[in-house]
Short mmCIF file of C-alpha atoms in Angstrom, two decimals:
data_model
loop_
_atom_site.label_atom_id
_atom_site.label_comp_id
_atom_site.label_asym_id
_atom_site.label_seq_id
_atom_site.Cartn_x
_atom_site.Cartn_y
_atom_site.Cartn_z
CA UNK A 62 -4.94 13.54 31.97
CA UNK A 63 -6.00 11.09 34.52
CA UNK A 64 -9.54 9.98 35.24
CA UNK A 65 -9.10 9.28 38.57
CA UNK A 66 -11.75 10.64 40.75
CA UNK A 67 -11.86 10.37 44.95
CA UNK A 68 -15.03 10.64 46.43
CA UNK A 69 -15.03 11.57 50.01
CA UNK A 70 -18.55 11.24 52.08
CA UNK A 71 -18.33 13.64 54.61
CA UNK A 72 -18.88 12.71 58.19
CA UNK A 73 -19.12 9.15 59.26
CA UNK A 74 -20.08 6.50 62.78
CA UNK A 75 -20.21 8.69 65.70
CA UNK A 76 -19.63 12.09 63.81
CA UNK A 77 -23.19 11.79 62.49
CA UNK A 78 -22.89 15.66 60.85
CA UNK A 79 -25.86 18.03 59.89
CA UNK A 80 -29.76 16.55 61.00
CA UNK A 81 -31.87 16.62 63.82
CA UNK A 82 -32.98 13.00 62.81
CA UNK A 83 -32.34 10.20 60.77
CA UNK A 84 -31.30 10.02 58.01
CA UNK A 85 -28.20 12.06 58.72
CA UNK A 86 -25.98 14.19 56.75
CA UNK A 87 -23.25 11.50 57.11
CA UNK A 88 -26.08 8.65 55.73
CA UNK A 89 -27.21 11.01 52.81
CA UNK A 90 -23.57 11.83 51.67
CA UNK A 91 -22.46 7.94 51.31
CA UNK A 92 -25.45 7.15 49.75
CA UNK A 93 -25.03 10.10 47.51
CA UNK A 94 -21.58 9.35 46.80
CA UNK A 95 -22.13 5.89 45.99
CA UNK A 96 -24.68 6.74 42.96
CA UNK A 97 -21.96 9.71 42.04
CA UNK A 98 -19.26 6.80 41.96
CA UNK A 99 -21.24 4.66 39.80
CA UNK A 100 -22.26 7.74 37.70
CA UNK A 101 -18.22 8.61 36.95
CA UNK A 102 -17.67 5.08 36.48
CA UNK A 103 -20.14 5.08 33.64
CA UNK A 104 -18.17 7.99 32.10
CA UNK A 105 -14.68 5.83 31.99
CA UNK A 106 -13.21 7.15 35.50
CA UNK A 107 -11.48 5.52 37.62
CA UNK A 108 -13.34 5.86 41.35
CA UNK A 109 -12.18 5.77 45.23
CA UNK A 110 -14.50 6.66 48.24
CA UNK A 111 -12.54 7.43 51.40
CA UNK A 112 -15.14 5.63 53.01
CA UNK A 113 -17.78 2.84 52.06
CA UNK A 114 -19.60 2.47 55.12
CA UNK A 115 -20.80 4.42 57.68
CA UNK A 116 -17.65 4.84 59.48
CA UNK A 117 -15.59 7.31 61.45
CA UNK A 118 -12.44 8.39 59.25
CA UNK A 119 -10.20 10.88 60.46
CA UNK A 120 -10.03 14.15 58.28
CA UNK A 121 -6.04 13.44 58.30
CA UNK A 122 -6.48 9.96 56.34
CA UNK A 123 -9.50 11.24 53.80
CA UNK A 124 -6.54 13.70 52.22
CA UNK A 125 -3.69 11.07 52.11
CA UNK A 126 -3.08 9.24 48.31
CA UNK A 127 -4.68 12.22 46.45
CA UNK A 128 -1.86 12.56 44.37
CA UNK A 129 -2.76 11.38 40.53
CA UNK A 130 -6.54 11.91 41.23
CA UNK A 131 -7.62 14.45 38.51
CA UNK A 132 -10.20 15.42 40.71
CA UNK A 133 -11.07 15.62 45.08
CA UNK A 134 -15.13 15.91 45.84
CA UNK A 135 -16.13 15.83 49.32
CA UNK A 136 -20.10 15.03 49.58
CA UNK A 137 -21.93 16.72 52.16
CA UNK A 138 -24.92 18.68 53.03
CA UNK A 139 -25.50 21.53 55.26
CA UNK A 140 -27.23 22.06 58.72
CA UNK A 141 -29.24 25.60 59.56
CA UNK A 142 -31.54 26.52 62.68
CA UNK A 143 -34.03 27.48 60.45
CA UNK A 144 -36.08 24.35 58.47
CA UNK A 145 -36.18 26.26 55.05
CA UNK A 146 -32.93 26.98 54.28
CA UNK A 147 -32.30 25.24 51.13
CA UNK A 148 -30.03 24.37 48.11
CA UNK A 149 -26.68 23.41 47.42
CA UNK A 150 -23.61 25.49 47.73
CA UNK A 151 -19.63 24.64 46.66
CA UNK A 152 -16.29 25.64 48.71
CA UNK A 153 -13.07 25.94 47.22
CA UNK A 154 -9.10 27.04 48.40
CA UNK A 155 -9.08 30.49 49.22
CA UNK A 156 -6.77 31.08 46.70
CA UNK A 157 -8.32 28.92 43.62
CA UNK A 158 -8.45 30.26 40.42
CA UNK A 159 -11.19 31.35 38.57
CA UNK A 160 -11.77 27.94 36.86
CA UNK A 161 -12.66 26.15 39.91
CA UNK A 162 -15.51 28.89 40.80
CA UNK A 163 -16.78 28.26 37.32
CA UNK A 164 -16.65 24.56 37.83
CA UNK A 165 -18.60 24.75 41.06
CA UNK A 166 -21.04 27.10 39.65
CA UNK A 167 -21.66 24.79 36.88
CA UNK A 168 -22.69 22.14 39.46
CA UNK A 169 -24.75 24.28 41.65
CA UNK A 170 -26.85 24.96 38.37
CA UNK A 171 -26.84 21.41 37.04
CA UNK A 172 -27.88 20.84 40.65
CA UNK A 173 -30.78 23.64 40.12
CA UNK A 174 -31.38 22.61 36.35
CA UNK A 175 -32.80 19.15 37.48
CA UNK A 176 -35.23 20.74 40.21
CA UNK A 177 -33.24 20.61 43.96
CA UNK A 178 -35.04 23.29 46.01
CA UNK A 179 -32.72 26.34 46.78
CA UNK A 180 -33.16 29.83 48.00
CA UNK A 181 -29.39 30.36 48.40
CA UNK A 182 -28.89 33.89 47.56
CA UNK A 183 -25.08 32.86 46.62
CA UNK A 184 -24.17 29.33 46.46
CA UNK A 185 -20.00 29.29 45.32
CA UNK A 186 -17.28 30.70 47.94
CA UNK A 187 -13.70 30.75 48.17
CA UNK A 188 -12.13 29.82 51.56
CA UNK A 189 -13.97 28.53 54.68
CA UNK A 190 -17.41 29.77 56.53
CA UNK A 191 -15.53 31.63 58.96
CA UNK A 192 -13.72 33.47 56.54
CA UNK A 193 -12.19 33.45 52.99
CA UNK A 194 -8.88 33.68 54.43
CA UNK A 195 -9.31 30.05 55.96
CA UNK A 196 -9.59 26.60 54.06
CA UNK A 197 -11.74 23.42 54.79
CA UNK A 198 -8.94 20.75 55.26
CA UNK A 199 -10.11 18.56 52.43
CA UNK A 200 -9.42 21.56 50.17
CA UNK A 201 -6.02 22.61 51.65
CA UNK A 202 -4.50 19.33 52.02
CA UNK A 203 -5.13 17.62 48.96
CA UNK A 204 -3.06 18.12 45.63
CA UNK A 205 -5.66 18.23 42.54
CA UNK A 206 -8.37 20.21 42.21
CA UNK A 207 -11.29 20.30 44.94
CA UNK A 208 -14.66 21.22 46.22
CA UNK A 209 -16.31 21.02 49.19
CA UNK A 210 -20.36 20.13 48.00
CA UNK A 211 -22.73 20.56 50.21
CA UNK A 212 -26.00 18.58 48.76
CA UNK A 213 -28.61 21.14 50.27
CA UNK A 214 -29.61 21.06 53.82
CA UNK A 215 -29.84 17.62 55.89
CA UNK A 216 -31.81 20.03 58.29
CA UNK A 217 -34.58 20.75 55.18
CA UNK A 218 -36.85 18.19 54.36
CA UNK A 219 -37.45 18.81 51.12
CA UNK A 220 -33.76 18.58 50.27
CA UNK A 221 -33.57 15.56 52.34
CA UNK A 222 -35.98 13.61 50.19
CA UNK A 223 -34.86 15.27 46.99
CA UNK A 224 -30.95 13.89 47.55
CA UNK A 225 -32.63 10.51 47.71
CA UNK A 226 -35.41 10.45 45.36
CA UNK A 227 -33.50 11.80 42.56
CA UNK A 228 -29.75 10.94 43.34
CA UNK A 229 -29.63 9.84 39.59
CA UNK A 230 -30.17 13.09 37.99
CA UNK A 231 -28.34 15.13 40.65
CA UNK A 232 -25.52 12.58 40.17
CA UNK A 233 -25.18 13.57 35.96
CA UNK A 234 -25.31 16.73 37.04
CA UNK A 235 -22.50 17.02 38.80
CA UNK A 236 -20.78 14.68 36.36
CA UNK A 237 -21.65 17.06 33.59
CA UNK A 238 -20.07 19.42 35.19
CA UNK A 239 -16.41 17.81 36.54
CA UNK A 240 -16.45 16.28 32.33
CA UNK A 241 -16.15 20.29 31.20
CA UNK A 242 -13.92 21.30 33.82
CA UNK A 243 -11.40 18.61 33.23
CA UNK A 244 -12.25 18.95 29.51
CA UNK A 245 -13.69 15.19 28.88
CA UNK A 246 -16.68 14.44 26.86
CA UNK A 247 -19.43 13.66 28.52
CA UNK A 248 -22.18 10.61 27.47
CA UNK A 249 -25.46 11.72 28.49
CA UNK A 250 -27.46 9.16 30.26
CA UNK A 251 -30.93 8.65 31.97
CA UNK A 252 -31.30 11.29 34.81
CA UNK A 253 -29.31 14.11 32.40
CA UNK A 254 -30.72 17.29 33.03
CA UNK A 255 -32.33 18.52 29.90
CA UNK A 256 -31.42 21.96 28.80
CA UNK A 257 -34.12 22.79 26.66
CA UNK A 258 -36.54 21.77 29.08
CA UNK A 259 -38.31 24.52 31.61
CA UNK A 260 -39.76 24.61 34.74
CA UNK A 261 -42.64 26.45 34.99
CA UNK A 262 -45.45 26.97 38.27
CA UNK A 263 -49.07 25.95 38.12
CA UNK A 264 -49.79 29.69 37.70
CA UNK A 265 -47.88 30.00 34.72
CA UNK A 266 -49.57 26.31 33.26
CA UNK A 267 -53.02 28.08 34.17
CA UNK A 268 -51.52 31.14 31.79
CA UNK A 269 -50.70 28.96 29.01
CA UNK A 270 -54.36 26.88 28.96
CA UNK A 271 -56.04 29.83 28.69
CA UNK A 272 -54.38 31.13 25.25
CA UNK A 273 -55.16 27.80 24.28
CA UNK A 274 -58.74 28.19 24.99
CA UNK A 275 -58.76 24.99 27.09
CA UNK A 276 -58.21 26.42 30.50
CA UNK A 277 -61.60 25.96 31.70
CA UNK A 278 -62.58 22.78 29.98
CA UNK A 279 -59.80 21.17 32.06
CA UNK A 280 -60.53 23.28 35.32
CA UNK A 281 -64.57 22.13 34.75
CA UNK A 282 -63.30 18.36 34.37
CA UNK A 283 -60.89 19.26 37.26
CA UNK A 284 -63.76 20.62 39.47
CA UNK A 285 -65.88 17.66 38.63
CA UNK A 286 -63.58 14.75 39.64
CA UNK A 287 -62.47 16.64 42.76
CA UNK A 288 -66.02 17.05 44.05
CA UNK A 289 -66.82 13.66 42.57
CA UNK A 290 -63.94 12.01 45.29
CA UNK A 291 -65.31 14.42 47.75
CA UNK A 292 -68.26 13.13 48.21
CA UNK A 293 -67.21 8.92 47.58
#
C-alpha cells in the first residue's frame, strides 16, 4: 500500500475562512497541518500540503495529483453564530462505505480522548451540510480515500487555543487513527492519547478525597493559602 499522505489546509490569502478575528480558520488549519505533516512523517509516510503558506489555492488545483496518495485530509475548522459551539466533526462522499465513517469516528474520539472541548451531538456525516446527497469538492474529486476535518470551531475560543496549545496530541490522534484505517502500525509517541487514562471533573476529584479521608485536610490547606494570597 502506499504511504503517501496529502494534507490540504483549508482556506488560504484572501479567503480567510471561519473567525471573527485573528487567528483565522485558514491560519489555524496550516499551522495544524504542518504539526500533522511532521506527525505522519514520523510514522514512515510520505507527506504533501497543497499549500505551505498562507495562500489562495483554487479548490480545482488542491484535488489535482491525488492519484497514489493512500490517503486525502483536508484541515479545517468550523464557523457558528453562536460562541459555544464546539468540537470537531468529519465529512465524507455521500456514498462512502462504512469504513470511512468508522475511520472518521475514530478521529473525532482520538480528538475527544486527548481533551478538545465538544458538545457536538453528532460529529461524522456523509455528503455535504446542505444535504447528504451533495459532496464537498475535496471529497468528490479526489481518487483515495477522504475526509473533510473540521478542527472544532475557529469561532470558539476555547477550541481556538486548544488547536494550538496542544496540536501535538491532537496531531497522534488523528494519526492513530488514519494507521488503523489503512491497516499500518502505529509508533506511539509524546502527545499519544492514553487510553487507560480518564478525565474526571473537580466534583468527581472532591468524591474521590473524601473516601480517602483526605478531602478536608487538602480543602483546610486549600482554604488557608487562598485566604493567605488574599490578604498579601
Amino acid at each position: 500500500m502506499s504511504k503517501k499522505i496529502i494534507l490540504d489546509p483549508g482556506h488560504g490569502g484572501r479567503d480567510t475562512g471561519a473567525g471573527t478575528s485573528p487567528p483565522y480558520e485558514s491560519q489555524l488549519a496550516l499551522e495544524f497541518s504542518k504539526v500533522l505533516a511532521q506527525a505522519f512523517e514520523t510514522q514512515g509516510f510520505q507527506v504533501a500540503m497543497t499549500r505551505t503558506e498562507d495562500v489562495h489555492v483554487p479548490l480545482d488545483d488542491r484535488c489535482k495529483g491525488t492519484e497514489g496518495a493512500a490517503a486525502f485530509l483536508s484541515i479545517h475548522m468550523d464557523g457558528a453564530v453562536s460562541e459555544k459551539a464546539s468540537g470537531p466533526s468529519v465529512w465524507v462522499h455521500s456514498k462512502a462505505p462504512k469504513s470511512y465513517l468508522d475511520w472518521g469516528q475514530a478521529v473525532v474520539d482520538g480528538l475527544k480522548g486527548v481533551g478538545i472541548t465538544s458538545n457536538r451531538a453528532q460529529a461524522v456525516h456523509r455528503g455535504h451540510v446542505d444535504g447528504p446527497q451533495y459532496d464537498y469538492k475535496v471529497n468528490r474529486d479526489t481518487i483515495p480515500p477522504s475526509m473533510l476535518l473540521e478542527m472544532g470551531f475557529a469561532t470558539n475560543e476555547a477550541n481556538r487555543r486548544e488547536i494550538t496549545g496542544h496540536a501535538q496530541e491532537y496531531a497522534q490522534a488523528v494519526v492513530q487513527a488514519t494507521c488503523k484505517f489503512l491497516g499500518e502500525d502505529y509508533t506511539p509517541q509524546e502527545g499519544k492519547p492514553n487510553p487507560d487514562s480518564k478525565t474526571i471533573s473537580i466534583q468527581e476529584l472532591g468524591e474521590m478525597l473524601r473516601q480517602y479521608g483526605i478531602y478536608h485536610t487538602i480543602h483546610t490547606f486549600s482554604s488557608f493559602i487562598t485566604f493567605t494570597l488574599a490578604t498579601k
